[in-house]
Amino acid sequence: MKMGWMIGRTAALSNPEAARRKAIEKLRALAELDDPESVVVPILLDALLMVESYRGARHQISFLPELTESVDALLREVTIVEKSKEWAKA
C-alpha cells in the first residue's frame, strides 16, 4: 500500500519551506513509535546516497544544494565525533 503525505513534487519545488513545515508536522508522530530510529535511519541513509549520487549531475533537482548542505553538515558532525574518539584513545 502506497501512502503519501500529499507533499507533491510541484509543491516541494515551488514552496520548499512549506513542504518542510508539513513534513516536520508529520514527523512529530515519530515520538509515538516504539523504535523510531529503526524507521528514520534507513531513510537518512537513502538521503545520503541520493545526495552523493546527484552531486555533479547534469540535471540536478532544485533543492539538492540545500540537501547537500544538510548532508555535509551531518557528515562534518559525525567526522568530528569520530576524530574526537580517535584522539581520546591516543
mmCIF file of N, CA, C and O in Angstrom:
data_model
loop_
_atom_site.group_PDB
_atom_site.id
_atom_site.type_symbol
_atom_site.label_atom_id
_atom_site.label_comp_id
_atom_site.label_asym_id
_atom_site.label_seq_id
_atom_site.Cartn_x
_atom_site.Cartn_y
_atom_site.Cartn_z
ATOM 1 N N MET A 1 0.842 -1.163 0.000
ATOM 2 C CA MET A 1 0.000 0.000 0.000
ATOM 3 C C MET A 1 0.897 1.239 0.000
ATOM 4 O O MET A 1 1.769 1.390 0.844
ATOM 5 N N LYS A 2 0.694 2.112 -0.972
ATOM 6 C CA LYS A 2 1.463 3.340 -1.069
ATOM 7 C C LYS A 2 0.771 4.415 -0.248
ATOM 8 O O LYS A 2 -0.405 4.659 -0.383
ATOM 9 N N MET A 3 1.554 5.041 0.622
ATOM 10 C CA MET A 3 0.998 6.106 1.456
ATOM 11 C C MET A 3 1.776 7.378 1.181
ATOM 12 O O MET A 3 2.996 7.384 1.195
ATOM 13 N N GLY A 4 1.062 8.432 0.938
ATOM 14 C CA GLY A 4 1.720 9.698 0.680
ATOM 15 C C GLY A 4 1.348 10.734 1.714
ATOM 16 O O GLY A 4 0.347 10.606 2.403
ATOM 17 N N TRP A 5 2.168 11.728 1.783
ATOM 18 C CA TRP A 5 1.911 12.819 2.711
ATOM 19 C C TRP A 5 1.299 14.005 1.989
ATOM 20 O O TRP A 5 1.172 15.072 2.541
ATOM 21 N N MET A 6 0.973 13.815 0.752
ATOM 22 C CA MET A 6 0.402 14.874 -0.056
ATOM 23 C C MET A 6 1.351 16.067 -0.166
ATOM 24 O O MET A 6 0.948 17.210 -0.155
ATOM 25 N N ILE A 7 2.631 15.767 -0.203
ATOM 26 C CA ILE A 7 3.641 16.781 -0.488
ATOM 27 C C ILE A 7 4.187 16.387 -1.852
ATOM 28 O O ILE A 7 5.103 15.588 -1.963
ATOM 29 N N GLY A 8 3.587 16.922 -2.878
ATOM 30 C CA GLY A 8 3.976 16.553 -4.221
ATOM 31 C C GLY A 8 5.253 17.227 -4.676
ATOM 32 O O GLY A 8 5.757 18.160 -4.044
ATOM 33 N N ARG A 9 5.767 16.743 -5.779
ATOM 34 C CA ARG A 9 6.993 17.296 -6.349
ATOM 35 C C ARG A 9 6.832 18.777 -6.644
ATOM 36 O O ARG A 9 7.701 19.583 -6.329
ATOM 37 N N THR A 10 5.699 19.143 -7.215
ATOM 38 C CA THR A 10 5.460 20.546 -7.558
ATOM 39 C C THR A 10 5.474 21.411 -6.306
ATOM 40 O O THR A 10 6.099 22.473 -6.277
ATOM 41 N N ALA A 11 4.798 20.962 -5.259
ATOM 42 C CA ALA A 11 4.770 21.722 -4.005
ATOM 43 C C ALA A 11 6.159 21.824 -3.391
ATOM 44 O O ALA A 11 6.555 22.887 -2.909
ATOM 45 N N ALA A 12 6.885 20.727 -3.416
ATOM 46 C CA ALA A 12 8.230 20.730 -2.841
ATOM 47 C C ALA A 12 9.163 21.667 -3.598
ATOM 48 O O ALA A 12 10.001 22.334 -3.001
ATOM 49 N N LEU A 13 8.998 21.725 -4.923
ATOM 50 C CA LEU A 13 9.866 22.583 -5.718
ATOM 51 C C LEU A 13 9.429 24.042 -5.678
ATOM 52 O O LEU A 13 10.263 24.945 -5.673
ATOM 53 N N SER A 14 8.128 24.293 -5.647
ATOM 54 C CA SER A 14 7.650 25.673 -5.698
ATOM 55 C C SER A 14 7.672 26.353 -4.330
ATOM 56 O O SER A 14 7.836 27.565 -4.240
ATOM 57 N N ASN A 15 7.484 25.575 -3.268
ATOM 58 C CA ASN A 15 7.486 26.159 -1.928
ATOM 59 C C ASN A 15 8.139 25.175 -0.957
ATOM 60 O O ASN A 15 7.466 24.560 -0.120
ATOM 61 N N PRO A 16 9.457 25.032 -1.055
ATOM 62 C CA PRO A 16 10.141 24.040 -0.220
ATOM 63 C C PRO A 16 9.966 24.286 1.276
ATOM 64 O O PRO A 16 9.898 23.339 2.053
ATOM 65 N N GLU A 17 9.862 25.541 1.680
ATOM 66 C CA GLU A 17 9.714 25.826 3.103
ATOM 67 C C GLU A 17 8.380 25.305 3.642
ATOM 68 O O GLU A 17 8.322 24.700 4.714
ATOM 69 N N ALA A 18 7.306 25.511 2.895
ATOM 70 C CA ALA A 18 6.000 24.984 3.308
ATOM 71 C C ALA A 18 6.014 23.459 3.308
ATOM 72 O O ALA A 18 5.436 22.822 4.198
ATOM 73 N N ALA A 19 6.683 22.863 2.337
ATOM 74 C CA ALA A 19 6.786 21.400 2.282
ATOM 75 C C ALA A 19 7.550 20.875 3.490
ATOM 76 O O ALA A 19 7.168 19.860 4.080
ATOM 77 N N ARG A 20 8.614 21.571 3.873
ATOM 78 C CA ARG A 20 9.375 21.167 5.060
ATOM 79 C C ARG A 20 8.513 21.260 6.325
ATOM 80 O O ARG A 20 8.557 20.380 7.178
ATOM 81 N N ARG A 21 7.769 22.354 6.449
ATOM 82 C CA ARG A 21 6.898 22.512 7.620
ATOM 83 C C ARG A 21 5.884 21.376 7.697
ATOM 84 O O ARG A 21 5.613 20.832 8.773
ATOM 85 N N LYS A 22 5.320 21.020 6.560
ATOM 86 C CA LYS A 22 4.338 19.936 6.528
ATOM 87 C C LYS A 22 4.996 18.609 6.921
ATOM 88 O O LYS A 22 4.437 17.824 7.687
ATOM 89 N N ALA A 23 6.197 18.387 6.427
ATOM 90 C CA ALA A 23 6.918 17.155 6.761
ATOM 91 C C ALA A 23 7.272 17.110 8.247
ATOM 92 O O ALA A 23 7.107 16.076 8.897
ATOM 93 N N ILE A 24 7.730 18.222 8.792
ATOM 94 C CA ILE A 24 8.069 18.276 10.219
ATOM 95 C C ILE A 24 6.845 17.955 11.077
ATOM 96 O O ILE A 24 6.933 17.218 12.059
ATOM 97 N N GLU A 25 5.716 18.517 10.681
ATOM 98 C CA GLU A 25 4.480 18.258 11.423
ATOM 99 C C GLU A 25 4.161 16.764 11.427
ATOM 100 O O GLU A 25 3.778 16.192 12.448
ATOM 101 N N LYS A 26 4.336 16.130 10.292
ATOM 102 C CA LYS A 26 4.089 14.684 10.210
ATOM 103 C C LYS A 26 5.096 13.897 11.046
ATOM 104 O O LYS A 26 4.758 12.902 11.681
ATOM 105 N N LEU A 27 6.359 14.358 11.045
ATOM 106 C CA LEU A 27 7.411 13.637 11.750
ATOM 107 C C LEU A 27 7.286 13.709 13.268
ATOM 108 O O LEU A 27 7.871 12.894 13.972
ATOM 109 N N ARG A 28 6.518 14.642 13.753
ATOM 110 C CA ARG A 28 6.316 14.733 15.210
ATOM 111 C C ARG A 28 5.728 13.435 15.769
ATOM 112 O O ARG A 28 5.950 13.100 16.932
ATOM 113 N N ALA A 29 5.031 12.712 14.957
ATOM 114 C CA ALA A 29 4.425 11.450 15.394
ATOM 115 C C ALA A 29 5.470 10.363 15.629
ATOM 116 O O ALA A 29 5.168 9.340 16.248
ATOM 117 N N LEU A 30 6.698 10.570 15.180
ATOM 118 C CA LEU A 30 7.743 9.567 15.396
ATOM 119 C C LEU A 30 7.958 9.277 16.876
ATOM 120 O O LEU A 30 8.311 8.160 17.245
ATOM 121 N N ALA A 31 7.752 10.274 17.704
ATOM 122 C CA ALA A 31 7.951 10.088 19.145
ATOM 123 C C ALA A 31 7.032 9.015 19.706
ATOM 124 O O ALA A 31 7.311 8.447 20.763
ATOM 125 N N GLU A 32 5.963 8.722 19.012
ATOM 126 C CA GLU A 32 5.000 7.730 19.490
ATOM 127 C C GLU A 32 5.354 6.313 19.068
ATOM 128 O O GLU A 32 4.741 5.359 19.533
ATOM 129 N N LEU A 33 6.327 6.148 18.194
ATOM 130 C CA LEU A 33 6.731 4.817 17.747
ATOM 131 C C LEU A 33 7.570 4.130 18.803
ATOM 132 O O LEU A 33 8.271 4.781 19.594
ATOM 133 N N ASP A 34 7.536 2.802 18.806
ATOM 134 C CA ASP A 34 8.351 2.043 19.762
ATOM 135 C C ASP A 34 9.841 2.209 19.493
ATOM 136 O O ASP A 34 10.635 2.315 20.412
ATOM 137 N N ASP A 35 10.227 2.216 18.225
ATOM 138 C CA ASP A 35 11.636 2.311 17.858
ATOM 139 C C ASP A 35 11.786 3.250 16.661
ATOM 140 O O ASP A 35 11.983 2.799 15.528
ATOM 141 N N PRO A 36 11.694 4.565 16.881
ATOM 142 C CA PRO A 36 11.728 5.498 15.754
ATOM 143 C C PRO A 36 13.026 5.440 14.967
ATOM 144 O O PRO A 36 13.032 5.653 13.750
ATOM 145 N N GLU A 37 14.127 5.114 15.637
ATOM 146 C CA GLU A 37 15.405 5.063 14.933
ATOM 147 C C GLU A 37 15.401 4.008 13.834
ATOM 148 O O GLU A 37 16.023 4.192 12.796
ATOM 149 N N SER A 38 14.689 2.926 14.050
ATOM 150 C CA SER A 38 14.665 1.865 13.039
ATOM 151 C C SER A 38 13.940 2.310 11.775
ATOM 152 O O SER A 38 14.131 1.734 10.709
ATOM 153 N N VAL A 39 13.121 3.335 11.896
ATOM 154 C CA VAL A 39 12.417 3.885 10.735
ATOM 155 C C VAL A 39 13.225 5.012 10.098
ATOM 156 O O VAL A 39 13.329 5.115 8.878
ATOM 157 N N VAL A 40 13.819 5.850 10.933
ATOM 158 C CA VAL A 40 14.494 7.055 10.448
ATOM 159 C C VAL A 40 15.857 6.752 9.832
ATOM 160 O O VAL A 40 16.211 7.321 8.801
ATOM 161 N N VAL A 41 16.622 5.877 10.429
ATOM 162 C CA VAL A 41 17.985 5.626 9.958
ATOM 163 C C VAL A 41 18.027 5.144 8.504
ATOM 164 O O VAL A 41 18.817 5.668 7.715
ATOM 165 N N PRO A 42 17.203 4.195 8.082
ATOM 166 C CA PRO A 42 17.252 3.798 6.669
ATOM 167 C C PRO A 42 16.913 4.951 5.712
ATOM 168 O O PRO A 42 17.501 5.070 4.632
ATOM 169 N N ILE A 43 15.994 5.814 6.123
ATOM 170 C CA ILE A 43 15.650 6.958 5.281
ATOM 171 C C ILE A 43 16.821 7.926 5.206
ATOM 172 O O ILE A 43 17.140 8.464 4.142
ATOM 173 N N LEU A 44 17.470 8.138 6.331
ATOM 174 C CA LEU A 44 18.641 9.007 6.356
ATOM 175 C C LEU A 44 19.734 8.452 5.446
ATOM 176 O O LEU A 44 20.373 9.197 4.690
ATOM 177 N N LEU A 45 19.933 7.157 5.497
ATOM 178 C CA LEU A 45 20.922 6.534 4.614
ATOM 179 C C LEU A 45 20.560 6.737 3.148
ATOM 180 O O LEU A 45 21.424 7.064 2.321
ATOM 181 N N ASP A 46 19.280 6.572 2.811
ATOM 182 C CA ASP A 46 18.834 6.804 1.431
ATOM 183 C C ASP A 46 19.070 8.249 1.016
ATOM 184 O O ASP A 46 19.497 8.519 -0.112
ATOM 185 N N ALA A 47 18.803 9.193 1.918
ATOM 186 C CA ALA A 47 19.019 10.612 1.612
ATOM 187 C C ALA A 47 20.505 10.886 1.365
ATOM 188 O O ALA A 47 20.864 11.611 0.432
ATOM 189 N N LEU A 48 21.358 10.293 2.193
ATOM 190 C CA LEU A 48 22.798 10.463 1.998
ATOM 191 C C LEU A 48 23.229 9.931 0.631
ATOM 192 O O LEU A 48 23.980 10.580 -0.107
ATOM 193 N N LEU A 49 22.741 8.745 0.289
ATOM 194 C CA LEU A 49 23.098 8.155 -1.000
ATOM 195 C C LEU A 49 22.541 8.967 -2.161
ATOM 196 O O LEU A 49 23.196 9.116 -3.204
ATOM 197 N N MET A 50 21.338 9.526 -1.993
ATOM 198 C CA MET A 50 20.744 10.339 -3.046
ATOM 199 C C MET A 50 21.578 11.589 -3.295
ATOM 200 O O MET A 50 21.877 11.937 -4.436
ATOM 201 N N VAL A 51 21.969 12.254 -2.224
ATOM 202 C CA VAL A 51 22.799 13.450 -2.375
ATOM 203 C C VAL A 51 24.096 13.100 -3.083
ATOM 204 O O VAL A 51 24.508 13.778 -4.026
ATOM 205 N N GLU A 52 24.734 12.045 -2.648
ATOM 206 C CA GLU A 52 26.008 11.670 -3.250
ATOM 207 C C GLU A 52 25.849 11.277 -4.720
ATOM 208 O O GLU A 52 26.697 11.566 -5.541
ATOM 209 N N SER A 53 24.744 10.631 -5.056
ATOM 210 C CA SER A 53 24.556 10.191 -6.441
ATOM 211 C C SER A 53 24.234 11.364 -7.368
ATOM 212 O O SER A 53 24.520 11.308 -8.555
ATOM 213 N N TYR A 54 23.629 12.415 -6.834
ATOM 214 C CA TYR A 54 23.302 13.576 -7.661
ATOM 215 C C TYR A 54 24.393 14.640 -7.681
ATOM 216 O O TYR A 54 24.321 15.581 -8.460
ATOM 217 N N ARG A 55 25.374 14.535 -6.833
ATOM 218 C CA ARG A 55 26.454 15.525 -6.807
ATOM 219 C C ARG A 55 27.109 15.595 -8.178
ATOM 220 O O ARG A 55 27.589 14.606 -8.697
ATOM 221 N N GLY A 56 27.106 16.766 -8.759
ATOM 222 C CA GLY A 56 27.750 16.953 -10.050
ATOM 223 C C GLY A 56 26.939 16.463 -11.240
ATOM 224 O O GLY A 56 27.429 16.471 -12.364
ATOM 225 N N ALA A 57 25.716 16.017 -11.027
ATOM 226 C CA ALA A 57 24.894 15.538 -12.137
ATOM 227 C C ALA A 57 24.499 16.700 -13.047
ATOM 228 O O ALA A 57 24.412 17.843 -12.619
ATOM 229 N N ARG A 58 24.250 16.404 -14.289
ATOM 230 C CA ARG A 58 23.889 17.445 -15.245
ATOM 231 C C ARG A 58 22.507 18.023 -14.954
ATOM 232 O O ARG A 58 22.289 19.212 -15.066
ATOM 233 N N HIS A 59 21.565 17.185 -14.572
ATOM 234 C CA HIS A 59 20.194 17.627 -14.297
ATOM 235 C C HIS A 59 19.922 17.494 -12.808
ATOM 236 O O HIS A 59 19.434 16.474 -12.346
ATOM 237 N N GLN A 60 20.249 18.542 -12.081
ATOM 238 C CA GLN A 60 20.072 18.492 -10.639
ATOM 239 C C GLN A 60 18.672 18.939 -10.241
ATOM 240 O O GLN A 60 18.055 19.741 -10.911
ATOM 241 N N ILE A 61 18.210 18.382 -9.134
ATOM 242 C CA ILE A 61 16.944 18.843 -8.580
ATOM 243 C C ILE A 61 17.209 20.171 -7.872
ATOM 244 O O ILE A 61 18.288 20.392 -7.335
ATOM 245 N N SER A 62 16.231 21.053 -7.861
ATOM 246 C CA SER A 62 16.476 22.423 -7.401
ATOM 247 C C SER A 62 16.855 22.522 -5.927
ATOM 248 O O SER A 62 17.602 23.406 -5.549
ATOM 249 N N PHE A 63 16.346 21.633 -5.063
ATOM 250 C CA PHE A 63 16.682 21.750 -3.649
ATOM 251 C C PHE A 63 17.861 20.866 -3.259
ATOM 252 O O PHE A 63 18.180 20.734 -2.093
ATOM 253 N N LEU A 64 18.550 20.294 -4.253
ATOM 254 C CA LEU A 64 19.709 19.459 -3.946
ATOM 255 C C LEU A 64 20.811 20.237 -3.235
ATOM 256 O O LEU A 64 21.413 19.711 -2.304
ATOM 257 N N PRO A 65 21.092 21.489 -3.618
ATOM 258 C CA PRO A 65 22.133 22.202 -2.876
ATOM 259 C C PRO A 65 21.827 22.314 -1.379
ATOM 260 O O PRO A 65 22.718 22.138 -0.549
ATOM 261 N N GLU A 66 20.572 22.565 -1.014
ATOM 262 C CA GLU A 66 20.211 22.639 0.401
ATOM 263 C C GLU A 66 20.344 21.278 1.065
ATOM 264 O O GLU A 66 20.835 21.168 2.185
ATOM 265 N N LEU A 67 19.894 20.242 0.372
ATOM 266 C CA LEU A 67 20.010 18.895 0.912
ATOM 267 C C LEU A 67 21.481 18.520 1.051
ATOM 268 O O LEU A 67 21.900 17.940 2.051
ATOM 269 N N THR A 68 22.269 18.907 0.058
ATOM 270 C CA THR A 68 23.704 18.632 0.101
ATOM 271 C C THR A 68 24.342 19.335 1.295
ATOM 272 O O THR A 68 25.164 18.754 1.993
ATOM 273 N N GLU A 69 23.960 20.591 1.531
ATOM 274 C CA GLU A 69 24.495 21.324 2.684
ATOM 275 C C GLU A 69 24.132 20.622 3.982
ATOM 276 O O GLU A 69 24.970 20.504 4.879
ATOM 277 N N SER A 70 22.892 20.153 4.086
ATOM 278 C CA SER A 70 22.457 19.455 5.295
ATOM 279 C C SER A 70 23.247 18.168 5.491
ATOM 280 O O SER A 70 23.682 17.854 6.601
ATOM 281 N N VAL A 71 23.416 17.423 4.406
ATOM 282 C CA VAL A 71 24.169 16.167 4.490
ATOM 283 C C VAL A 71 25.621 16.459 4.842
ATOM 284 O O VAL A 71 26.211 15.792 5.694
ATOM 285 N N ASP A 72 26.199 17.490 4.216
ATOM 286 C CA ASP A 72 27.583 17.841 4.521
ATOM 287 C C ASP A 72 27.742 18.241 5.989
ATOM 288 O O ASP A 72 28.721 17.868 6.635
ATOM 289 N N ALA A 73 26.774 18.986 6.518
ATOM 290 C CA ALA A 73 26.822 19.371 7.926
ATOM 291 C C ALA A 73 26.762 18.137 8.821
ATOM 292 O O ALA A 73 27.509 18.027 9.801
ATOM 293 N N LEU A 74 25.874 17.204 8.480
ATOM 294 C CA LEU A 74 25.772 15.967 9.244
ATOM 295 C C LEU A 74 27.083 15.189 9.173
ATOM 296 O O LEU A 74 27.596 14.715 10.196
ATOM 297 N N LEU A 75 27.644 15.081 7.990
ATOM 298 C CA LEU A 75 28.898 14.348 7.832
ATOM 299 C C LEU A 75 30.031 15.024 8.601
ATOM 300 O O LEU A 75 30.870 14.343 9.190
ATOM 301 N N ARG A 76 30.052 16.361 8.629
ATOM 302 C CA ARG A 76 31.066 17.077 9.412
ATOM 303 C C ARG A 76 30.928 16.747 10.893
ATOM 304 O O ARG A 76 31.925 16.482 11.578
ATOM 305 N N GLU A 77 29.686 16.769 11.390
ATOM 306 C CA GLU A 77 29.456 16.468 12.801
ATOM 307 C C GLU A 77 29.884 15.042 13.141
ATOM 308 O O GLU A 77 30.505 14.803 14.169
ATOM 309 N N VAL A 78 29.546 14.116 12.281
ATOM 310 C CA VAL A 78 29.925 12.715 12.510
ATOM 311 C C VAL A 78 31.442 12.580 12.482
ATOM 312 O O VAL A 78 32.032 11.880 13.319
ATOM 313 N N THR A 79 32.086 13.268 11.560
ATOM 314 C CA THR A 79 33.548 13.224 11.469
ATOM 315 C C THR A 79 34.186 13.790 12.734
ATOM 316 O O THR A 79 35.160 13.235 13.250
ATOM 317 N N ILE A 80 33.636 14.882 13.243
ATOM 318 C CA ILE A 80 34.157 15.473 14.481
ATOM 319 C C ILE A 80 34.060 14.471 15.632
ATOM 320 O O ILE A 80 35.005 14.297 16.400
ATOM 321 N N VAL A 81 32.916 13.804 15.732
ATOM 322 C CA VAL A 81 32.734 12.809 16.793
ATOM 323 C C VAL A 81 33.731 11.665 16.624
ATOM 324 O O VAL A 81 34.377 11.239 17.587
ATOM 325 N N GLU A 82 33.879 11.180 15.388
ATOM 326 C CA GLU A 82 34.814 10.079 15.141
ATOM 327 C C GLU A 82 36.243 10.481 15.486
ATOM 328 O O GLU A 82 36.975 9.724 16.129
ATOM 329 N N LYS A 83 36.653 11.672 15.044
ATOM 330 C CA LYS A 83 38.018 12.144 15.316
ATOM 331 C C LYS A 83 38.236 12.350 16.805
ATOM 332 O O LYS A 83 39.298 12.013 17.340
ATOM 333 N N SER A 84 37.246 12.874 17.494
ATOM 334 C CA SER A 84 37.357 13.075 18.944
ATOM 335 C C SER A 84 37.579 11.756 19.657
ATOM 336 O O SER A 84 38.394 11.664 20.581
ATOM 337 N N LYS A 85 36.841 10.728 19.215
ATOM 338 C CA LYS A 85 37.012 9.399 19.827
ATOM 339 C C LYS A 85 38.416 8.856 19.537
ATOM 340 O O LYS A 85 39.039 8.253 20.418
ATOM 341 N N GLU A 86 38.882 9.043 18.296
ATOM 342 C CA GLU A 86 40.233 8.573 17.953
ATOM 343 C C GLU A 86 41.289 9.268 18.803
ATOM 344 O O GLU A 86 42.216 8.641 19.297
ATOM 345 N N TRP A 87 41.163 10.575 18.947
ATOM 346 C CA TRP A 87 42.135 11.341 19.731
ATOM 347 C C TRP A 87 42.072 10.973 21.201
ATOM 348 O O TRP A 87 43.081 10.988 21.890
ATOM 349 N N ALA A 88 40.887 10.661 21.694
ATOM 350 C CA ALA A 88 40.756 10.269 23.104
ATOM 351 C C ALA A 88 41.448 8.942 23.371
ATOM 352 O O ALA A 88 41.956 8.718 24.462
ATOM 353 N N LYS A 89 41.456 8.061 22.364
ATOM 354 C CA LYS A 89 42.124 6.767 22.515
ATOM 355 C C LYS A 89 43.634 6.898 22.477
ATOM 356 O O LYS A 89 44.343 6.075 23.038
ATOM 357 N N ALA A 90 44.127 7.909 21.759
ATOM 358 C CA ALA A 90 45.588 8.055 21.561
ATOM 359 C C ALA A 90 46.290 8.558 22.786
ATOM 360 O O ALA A 90 45.852 9.003 23.725
#
